[in-house]
PDB file of N, CA and C in Angstrom:
ATOM      1  N   MET A  12     143.071  32.391 128.117  1.00  0.00           N
ATOM      2  CA  MET A  12     141.728  32.889 127.856  1.00  0.00           C
ATOM      3  C   MET A  12     141.305  32.476 126.453  1.00  0.00           C
ATOM      4  N   VAL A  13     140.052  32.153 126.322  1.00  0.00           N
ATOM      5  CA  VAL A  13     139.506  31.699 125.044  1.00  0.00           C
ATOM      6  C   VAL A  13     138.642  32.811 124.450  1.00  0.00           C
ATOM      7  N   LYS A  14     138.753  32.976 123.138  1.00  0.00           N
ATOM      8  CA  LYS A  14     137.916  33.941 122.420  1.00  0.00           C
ATOM      9  C   LYS A  14     137.180  33.238 121.300  1.00  0.00           C
ATOM     10  N   LEU A  15     136.015  33.774 120.958  1.00  0.00           N
ATOM     11  CA  LEU A  15     135.298  33.347 119.767  1.00  0.00           C
ATOM     12  C   LEU A  15     135.620  34.367 118.690  1.00  0.00           C
ATOM     13  N   ARG A  16     136.292  33.935 117.643  1.00  0.00           N
ATOM     14  CA  ARG A  16     136.669  34.874 116.588  1.00  0.00           C
ATOM     15  C   ARG A  16     136.520  34.259 115.215  1.00  0.00           C
ATOM     16  N   LEU A  17     136.702  35.085 114.188  1.00  0.00           N
ATOM     17  CA  LEU A  17     136.561  34.625 112.806  1.00  0.00           C
ATOM     18  C   LEU A  17     137.896  34.115 112.287  1.00  0.00           C
ATOM     19  N   LYS A  18     137.837  33.038 111.516  1.00  0.00           N
ATOM     20  CA  LYS A  18     139.014  32.471 110.873  1.00  0.00           C
ATOM     21  C   LYS A  18     138.724  32.401 109.385  1.00  0.00           C
ATOM     22  N   ARG A  19     139.525  33.066 108.587  1.00  0.00           N
ATOM     23  CA  ARG A  19     139.267  33.136 107.148  1.00  0.00           C
ATOM     24  C   ARG A  19     139.536  31.805 106.470  1.00  0.00           C
ATOM     25  N   CYS A  20     138.613  31.410 105.581  1.00  0.00           N
ATOM     26  CA  CYS A  20     138.750  30.141 104.860  1.00  0.00           C
ATOM     27  C   CYS A  20     138.785  30.339 103.355  1.00  0.00           C
ATOM     28  N   GLY A  21     138.066  31.316 102.845  1.00  0.00           N
ATOM     29  CA  GLY A  21     137.976  31.492 101.403  1.00  0.00           C
ATOM     30  C   GLY A  21     139.249  32.063 100.811  1.00  0.00           C
ATOM     31  N   ARG A  22     139.585  31.612  99.622  1.00  0.00           N
ATOM     32  CA  ARG A  22     140.786  32.112  98.984  1.00  0.00           C
ATOM     33  C   ARG A  22     140.485  33.370  98.168  1.00  0.00           C
ATOM     34  N   LYS A  23     139.512  33.284  97.261  1.00  0.00           N
ATOM     35  CA  LYS A  23     139.160  34.451  96.462  1.00  0.00           C
ATOM     36  C   LYS A  23     138.037  35.246  97.111  1.00  0.00           C
ATOM     37  N   GLN A  24     137.027  34.539  97.583  1.00  0.00           N
ATOM     38  CA  GLN A  24     135.921  35.204  98.269  1.00  0.00           C
ATOM     39  C   GLN A  24     136.077  34.999  99.765  1.00  0.00           C
ATOM     40  N   ALA A  25     135.832  36.046 100.510  1.00  0.00           N
ATOM     41  CA  ALA A  25     135.984  35.959 101.959  1.00  0.00           C
ATOM     42  C   ALA A  25     134.870  35.112 102.562  1.00  0.00           C
ATOM     43  N   VAL A  26     135.229  33.988 103.151  1.00  0.00           N
ATOM     44  CA  VAL A  26     134.317  33.113 103.879  1.00  0.00           C
ATOM     45  C   VAL A  26     135.008  32.822 105.202  1.00  0.00           C
ATOM     46  N   TYR A  27     134.260  32.853 106.282  1.00  0.00           N
ATOM     47  CA  TYR A  27     134.865  32.719 107.598  1.00  0.00           C
ATOM     48  C   TYR A  27     134.235  31.589 108.396  1.00  0.00           C
ATOM     49  N   ARG A  28     135.027  30.998 109.268  1.00  0.00           N
ATOM     50  CA  ARG A  28     134.526  30.079 110.285  1.00  0.00           C
ATOM     51  C   ARG A  28     134.548  30.813 111.611  1.00  0.00           C
ATOM     52  N   ILE A  29     133.559  30.557 112.433  1.00  0.00           N
ATOM     53  CA  ILE A  29     133.573  31.074 113.793  1.00  0.00           C
ATOM     54  C   ILE A  29     134.203  29.975 114.646  1.00  0.00           C
ATOM     55  N   VAL A  30     135.314  30.305 115.304  1.00  0.00           N
ATOM     56  CA  VAL A  30     136.062  29.304 116.047  1.00  0.00           C
ATOM     57  C   VAL A  30     136.304  29.764 117.474  1.00  0.00           C
ATOM     58  N   ALA A  31     136.436  28.798 118.367  1.00  0.00           N
ATOM     59  CA  ALA A  31     136.909  29.055 119.715  1.00  0.00           C
ATOM     60  C   ALA A  31     138.411  28.831 119.669  1.00  0.00           C
ATOM     61  N   ILE A  32     139.168  29.869 120.061  1.00  0.00           N
ATOM     62  CA  ILE A  32     140.616  29.831 119.900  1.00  0.00           C
ATOM     63  C   ILE A  32     141.279  30.523 121.082  1.00  0.00           C
ATOM     64  N   ASP A  33     142.475  30.090 121.422  1.00  0.00           N
ATOM     65  CA  ASP A  33     143.227  30.719 122.496  1.00  0.00           C
ATOM     66  C   ASP A  33     143.645  32.115 122.066  1.00  0.00           C
ATOM     67  N   VAL A  34     143.674  33.053 123.009  1.00  0.00           N
ATOM     68  CA  VAL A  34     143.975  34.452 122.702  1.00  0.00           C
ATOM     69  C   VAL A  34     145.366  34.604 122.109  1.00  0.00           C
ATOM     70  N   ARG A  35     146.295  33.798 122.552  1.00  0.00           N
ATOM     71  CA  ARG A  35     147.688  33.946 122.097  1.00  0.00           C
ATOM     72  C   ARG A  35     147.918  33.410 120.695  1.00  0.00           C
ATOM     73  N   SER A  36     146.955  32.673 120.141  1.00  0.00           N
ATOM     74  CA  SER A  36     147.097  32.126 118.787  1.00  0.00           C
ATOM     75  C   SER A  36     146.826  33.202 117.748  1.00  0.00           C
ATOM     76  N   ARG A  37     147.434  33.053 116.589  1.00  0.00           N
ATOM     77  CA  ARG A  37     147.172  33.999 115.515  1.00  0.00           C
ATOM     78  C   ARG A  37     145.844  33.666 114.845  1.00  0.00           C
ATOM     79  N   ARG A  38     145.410  34.527 113.933  1.00  0.00           N
ATOM     80  CA  ARG A  38     144.088  34.373 113.316  1.00  0.00           C
ATOM     81  C   ARG A  38     143.936  33.043 112.599  1.00  0.00           C
ATOM     82  N   GLU A  39     144.956  32.608 111.904  1.00  0.00           N
ATOM     83  CA  GLU A  39     144.885  31.356 111.155  1.00  0.00           C
ATOM     84  C   GLU A  39     145.462  30.190 111.951  1.00  0.00           C
ATOM     85  N   GLY A  40     145.669  30.379 113.247  1.00  0.00           N
ATOM     86  CA  GLY A  40     146.275  29.345 114.070  1.00  0.00           C
ATOM     87  C   GLY A  40     145.332  28.196 114.386  1.00  0.00           C
ATOM     88  N   ARG A  41     145.811  27.305 115.221  1.00  0.00           N
ATOM     89  CA  ARG A  41     145.041  26.117 115.573  1.00  0.00           C
ATOM     90  C   ARG A  41     143.896  26.489 116.511  1.00  0.00           C
ATOM     91  N   ASP A  42     142.700  26.062 116.153  1.00  0.00           N
ATOM     92  CA  ASP A  42     141.531  26.391 116.968  1.00  0.00           C
ATOM     93  C   ASP A  42     141.182  25.237 117.896  1.00  0.00           C
ATOM     94  N   LEU A  43     140.454  25.570 118.964  1.00  0.00           N
ATOM     95  CA  LEU A  43     139.993  24.543 119.901  1.00  0.00           C
ATOM     96  C   LEU A  43     138.805  23.786 119.320  1.00  0.00           C
ATOM     97  N   GLN A  44     137.868  24.542 118.721  1.00  0.00           N
ATOM     98  CA  GLN A  44     136.688  23.922 118.119  1.00  0.00           C
ATOM     99  C   GLN A  44     136.056  24.883 117.127  1.00  0.00           C
ATOM    100  N   LYS A  45     135.562  24.330 116.021  1.00  0.00           N
ATOM    101  CA  LYS A  45     134.807  25.127 115.058  1.00  0.00           C
ATOM    102  C   LYS A  45     133.362  25.170 115.528  1.00  0.00           C
ATOM    103  N   VAL A  46     132.826  26.380 115.718  1.00  0.00           N
ATOM    104  CA  VAL A  46     131.478  26.497 116.270  1.00  0.00           C
ATOM    105  C   VAL A  46     130.502  27.192 115.332  1.00  0.00           C
ATOM    106  N   GLY A  47     130.946  27.599 114.154  1.00  0.00           N
ATOM    107  CA  GLY A  47     130.019  28.256 113.245  1.00  0.00           C
ATOM    108  C   GLY A  47     130.656  28.593 111.917  1.00  0.00           C
ATOM    109  N   PHE A  48     129.871  29.261 111.068  1.00  0.00           N
ATOM    110  CA  PHE A  48     130.258  29.591 109.704  1.00  0.00           C
ATOM    111  C   PHE A  48     129.601  30.910 109.339  1.00  0.00           C
ATOM    112  N   TYR A  49     130.332  31.775 108.626  1.00  0.00           N
ATOM    113  CA  TYR A  49     129.774  33.069 108.234  1.00  0.00           C
ATOM    114  C   TYR A  49     130.237  33.409 106.825  1.00  0.00           C
ATOM    115  N   ASP A  50     129.266  33.704 105.948  1.00  0.00           N
ATOM    116  CA  ASP A  50     129.546  34.134 104.581  1.00  0.00           C
ATOM    117  C   ASP A  50     129.007  35.545 104.421  1.00  0.00           C
ATOM    118  N   PRO A  51     129.880  36.576 104.429  1.00  0.00           N
ATOM    119  CA  PRO A  51     129.393  37.952 104.351  1.00  0.00           C
ATOM    120  C   PRO A  51     128.822  38.330 102.987  1.00  0.00           C
ATOM    121  N   ILE A  52     129.209  37.647 101.937  1.00  0.00           N
ATOM    122  CA  ILE A  52     128.721  37.981 100.602  1.00  0.00           C
ATOM    123  C   ILE A  52     127.274  37.538 100.440  1.00  0.00           C
ATOM    124  N   LYS A  53     126.975  36.304 100.822  1.00  0.00           N
ATOM    125  CA  LYS A  53     125.606  35.791 100.745  1.00  0.00           C
ATOM    126  C   LYS A  53     124.815  36.096 102.016  1.00  0.00           C
ATOM    127  N   ASN A  54     125.504  36.632 103.020  1.00  0.00           N
ATOM    128  CA  ASN A  54     124.902  36.969 104.307  1.00  0.00           C
ATOM    129  C   ASN A  54     124.259  35.742 104.950  1.00  0.00           C
ATOM    130  N   GLN A  55     124.987  34.620 104.913  1.00  0.00           N
ATOM    131  CA  GLN A  55     124.521  33.376 105.514  1.00  0.00           C
ATOM    132  C   GLN A  55     125.320  33.099 106.781  1.00  0.00           C
ATOM    133  N   THR A  56     124.638  32.568 107.772  1.00  0.00           N
ATOM    134  CA  THR A  56     125.285  32.220 109.027  1.00  0.00           C
ATOM    135  C   THR A  56     124.795  30.864 109.484  1.00  0.00           C
ATOM    136  N   TYR A  57     125.719  30.037 109.922  1.00  0.00           N
ATOM    137  CA  TYR A  57     125.389  28.785 110.580  1.00  0.00           C
ATOM    138  C   TYR A  57     126.127  28.782 111.903  1.00  0.00           C
ATOM    139  N   SER A  58     125.436  28.464 112.978  1.00  0.00           N
ATOM    140  CA  SER A  58     126.108  28.404 114.269  1.00  0.00           C
ATOM    141  C   SER A  58     125.667  27.177 115.052  1.00  0.00           C
ATOM    142  N   ASN A  59     126.619  26.544 115.676  1.00  0.00           N
ATOM    143  CA  ASN A  59     126.379  25.396 116.542  1.00  0.00           C
ATOM    144  C   ASN A  59     126.080  25.970 117.929  1.00  0.00           C
ATOM    145  N   VAL A  60     124.812  26.247 118.193  1.00  0.00           N
ATOM    146  CA  VAL A  60     124.404  26.978 119.389  1.00  0.00           C
ATOM    147  C   VAL A  60     124.827  26.285 120.683  1.00  0.00           C
ATOM    148  N   PRO A  61     124.660  24.967 120.841  1.00  0.00           N
ATOM    149  CA  PRO A  61     125.103  24.351 122.096  1.00  0.00           C
ATOM    150  C   PRO A  61     126.601  24.533 122.364  1.00  0.00           C
ATOM    151  N   ALA A  62     127.420  24.433 121.320  1.00  0.00           N
ATOM    152  CA  ALA A  62     128.863  24.619 121.498  1.00  0.00           C
ATOM    153  C   ALA A  62     129.186  26.075 121.848  1.00  0.00           C
ATOM    154  N   ILE A  63     128.509  27.027 121.202  1.00  0.00           N
ATOM    155  CA  ILE A  63     128.735  28.438 121.505  1.00  0.00           C
ATOM    156  C   ILE A  63     128.320  28.750 122.929  1.00  0.00           C
ATOM    157  N   LEU A  64     127.167  28.235 123.347  1.00  0.00           N
ATOM    158  CA  LEU A  64     126.713  28.457 124.722  1.00  0.00           C
ATOM    159  C   LEU A  64     127.680  27.845 125.726  1.00  0.00           C
ATOM    160  N   TYR A  65     128.232  26.693 125.415  1.00  0.00           N
ATOM    161  CA  TYR A  65     129.199  26.053 126.301  1.00  0.00           C
ATOM    162  C   TYR A  65     130.410  26.959 126.528  1.00  0.00           C
ATOM    163  N   PHE A  66     130.966  27.497 125.427  1.00  0.00           N
ATOM    164  CA  PHE A  66     132.147  28.344 125.557  1.00  0.00           C
ATOM    165  C   PHE A  66     131.817  29.671 126.237  1.00  0.00           C
ATOM    166  N   LEU A  67     130.652  30.245 125.961  1.00  0.00           N
ATOM    167  CA  LEU A  67     130.271  31.491 126.620  1.00  0.00           C
ATOM    168  C   LEU A  67     130.071  31.294 128.115  1.00  0.00           C
ATOM    169  N   GLU A  68     129.496  30.163 128.504  1.00  0.00           N
ATOM    170  CA  GLU A  68     129.311  29.883 129.931  1.00  0.00           C
ATOM    171  C   GLU A  68     130.634  29.647 130.638  1.00  0.00           C
ATOM    172  N   LYS A  69     131.628  29.162 129.910  1.00  0.00           N
ATOM    173  CA  LYS A  69     132.949  28.934 130.493  1.00  0.00           C
ATOM    174  C   LYS A  69     133.794  30.212 130.528  1.00  0.00           C
ATOM    175  N   GLY A  70     133.272  31.323 129.971  1.00  0.00           N
ATOM    176  CA  GLY A  70     133.972  32.598 130.052  1.00  0.00           C
ATOM    177  C   GLY A  70     134.637  33.072 128.780  1.00  0.00           C
ATOM    178  N   ALA A  71     134.350  32.447 127.648  1.00  0.00           N
ATOM    179  CA  ALA A  71     134.933  32.882 126.383  1.00  0.00           C
ATOM    180  C   ALA A  71     134.366  34.250 126.001  1.00  0.00           C
ATOM    181  N   GLN A  72     135.206  35.103 125.446  1.00  0.00           N
ATOM    182  CA  GLN A  72     134.809  36.436 125.030  1.00  0.00           C
ATOM    183  C   GLN A  72     134.724  36.493 123.508  1.00  0.00           C
ATOM    184  N   PRO A  73     133.576  36.861 122.942  1.00  0.00           N
ATOM    185  CA  PRO A  73     133.500  37.013 121.483  1.00  0.00           C
ATOM    186  C   PRO A  73     134.115  38.343 121.048  1.00  0.00           C
ATOM    187  N   THR A  74     134.693  38.352 119.855  1.00  0.00           N
ATOM    188  CA  THR A  74     135.190  39.607 119.306  1.00  0.00           C
ATOM    189  C   THR A  74     133.990  40.458 118.885  1.00  0.00           C
ATOM    190  N   GLY A  75     134.232  41.696 118.501  1.00  0.00           N
ATOM    191  CA  GLY A  75     133.144  42.596 118.133  1.00  0.00           C
ATOM    192  C   GLY A  75     132.284  42.080 117.004  1.00  0.00           C
ATOM    193  N   THR A  76     132.908  41.610 115.946  1.00  0.00           N
ATOM    194  CA  THR A  76     132.166  41.115 114.792  1.00  0.00           C
ATOM    195  C   THR A  76     131.396  39.850 115.137  1.00  0.00           C
ATOM    196  N   VAL A  77     132.025  38.945 115.856  1.00  0.00           N
ATOM    197  CA  VAL A  77     131.347  37.710 116.252  1.00  0.00           C
ATOM    198  C   VAL A  77     130.195  38.026 117.198  1.00  0.00           C
ATOM    199  N   HIS A  78     130.376  39.014 118.068  1.00  0.00           N
ATOM    200  CA  HIS A  78     129.302  39.427 118.978  1.00  0.00           C
ATOM    201  C   HIS A  78     128.087  39.897 118.179  1.00  0.00           C
ATOM    202  N   ASP A  79     128.315  40.693 117.127  1.00  0.00           N
ATOM    203  CA  ASP A  79     127.210  41.166 116.287  1.00  0.00           C
ATOM    204  C   ASP A  79     126.521  40.009 115.562  1.00  0.00           C
ATOM    205  N   ILE A  80     127.302  39.050 115.067  1.00  0.00           N
ATOM    206  CA  ILE A  80     126.734  37.891 114.373  1.00  0.00           C
ATOM    207  C   ILE A  80     125.881  37.068 115.335  1.00  0.00           C
ATOM    208  N   LEU A  81     126.388  36.852 116.546  1.00  0.00           N
ATOM    209  CA  LEU A  81     125.648  36.062 117.530  1.00  0.00           C
ATOM    210  C   LEU A  81     124.410  36.793 118.022  1.00  0.00           C
ATOM    211  N   LYS A  82     124.479  38.125 118.068  1.00  0.00           N
ATOM    212  CA  LYS A  82     123.304  38.898 118.487  1.00  0.00           C
ATOM    213  C   LYS A  82     122.198  38.777 117.447  1.00  0.00           C
ATOM    214  N   LYS A  83     122.544  38.804 116.156  1.00  0.00           N
ATOM    215  CA  LYS A  83     121.545  38.623 115.098  1.00  0.00           C
ATOM    216  C   LYS A  83     120.943  37.232 115.135  1.00  0.00           C
ATOM    217  N   ALA A  84     121.749  36.246 115.537  1.00  0.00           N
ATOM    218  CA  ALA A  84     121.261  34.866 115.622  1.00  0.00           C
ATOM    219  C   ALA A  84     120.541  34.605 116.944  1.00  0.00           C
ATOM    220  N   GLU A  85     120.446  35.613 117.789  1.00  0.00           N
ATOM    221  CA  GLU A  85     119.739  35.555 119.077  1.00  0.00           C
ATOM    222  C   GLU A  85     120.304  34.484 120.005  1.00  0.00           C
ATOM    223  N   VAL A  86     121.619  34.329 119.993  1.00  0.00           N
ATOM    224  CA  VAL A  86     122.272  33.364 120.874  1.00  0.00           C
ATOM    225  C   VAL A  86     122.282  33.880 122.311  1.00  0.00           C
ATOM    226  N   PHE A  87     122.410  35.194 122.480  1.00  0.00           N
ATOM    227  CA  PHE A  87     122.502  35.748 123.828  1.00  0.00           C
ATOM    228  C   PHE A  87     121.182  35.642 124.584  1.00  0.00           C
ATOM    229  N   THR A  88     120.052  35.633 123.878  1.00  0.00           N
ATOM    230  CA  THR A  88     118.780  35.431 124.569  1.00  0.00           C
ATOM    231  C   THR A  88     118.689  34.006 125.105  1.00  0.00           C
ATOM    232  N   GLU A  89     119.221  33.041 124.335  1.00  0.00           N
ATOM    233  CA  GLU A  89     119.245  31.661 124.808  1.00  0.00           C
ATOM    234  C   GLU A  89     120.192  31.508 125.991  1.00  0.00           C
ATOM    235  N   LEU A  90     121.299  32.264 125.978  1.00  0.00           N
ATOM    236  CA  LEU A  90     122.233  32.222 127.092  1.00  0.00           C
ATOM    237  C   LEU A  90     121.566  32.742 128.361  1.00  0.00           C
ATOM    238  N   ARG A  91     120.817  33.825 128.247  1.00  0.00           N
ATOM    239  CA  ARG A  91     120.113  34.376 129.415  1.00  0.00           C
ATOM    240  C   ARG A  91     119.042  33.408 129.910  1.00  0.00           C
ATOM    241  N   LEU A  92     118.343  32.753 128.986  1.00  0.00           N
ATOM    242  CA  LEU A  92     117.330  31.771 129.391  1.00  0.00           C
ATOM    243  C   LEU A  92     117.957  30.613 130.151  1.00  0.00           C
ATOM    244  N   ASN A  93     119.131  30.156 129.683  1.00  0.00           N
ATOM    245  CA  ASN A  93     119.811  29.053 130.367  1.00  0.00           C
ATOM    246  C   ASN A  93     120.295  29.485 131.745  1.00  0.00           C
ATOM    247  N   GLN A  94     120.758  30.714 131.877  1.00  0.00           N
ATOM    248  CA  GLN A  94     121.258  31.183 133.162  1.00  0.00           C
ATOM    249  C   GLN A  94     120.120  31.346 134.163  1.00  0.00           C
ATOM    250  N   THR A  95     118.964  31.843 133.727  1.00  0.00           N
ATOM    251  CA  THR A  95     117.846  32.010 134.644  1.00  0.00           C
ATOM    252  C   THR A  95     117.234  30.661 135.011  1.00  0.00           C
ATOM    253  N   LYS A  96     117.323  29.705 134.112  1.00  0.00           N
ATOM    254  CA  LYS A  96     116.757  28.378 134.362  1.00  0.00           C
ATOM    255  C   LYS A  96     117.518  27.664 135.481  1.00  0.00           C
ATOM    256  N   PHE A  97     118.846  27.862 135.523  1.00  0.00           N
ATOM    257  CA  PHE A  97     119.667  27.152 136.503  1.00  0.00           C
ATOM    258  C   PHE A  97     119.853  27.928 137.808  1.00  0.00           C
ATOM    259  N   ASN A  98     119.481  29.196 137.840  1.00  0.00           N
ATOM    260  CA  ASN A  98     119.641  29.982 139.079  1.00  0.00           C
ATOM    261  C   ASN A  98     118.388  30.021 139.888  1.00  0.00           C
TER     262      ASN A  98
END
């Protein structure tokens, strides 16, 4: 099973990448693909929406924090639009 979760990158300041990663891997383990970036201090977010939508359509589950970040970025509305377009 694949999850979308945060992977810490910053050494002194907490900066995270949003990655698609296997559930059995540890937090700093090898990821399948980097799909976004999150800086909680500056409150900046970058997300590769097509890649995130691809993994969500394939059944990837976002963690709680990633779910909140994606909800603010309105990724789930685009997911619903894509699902209604193809059905």
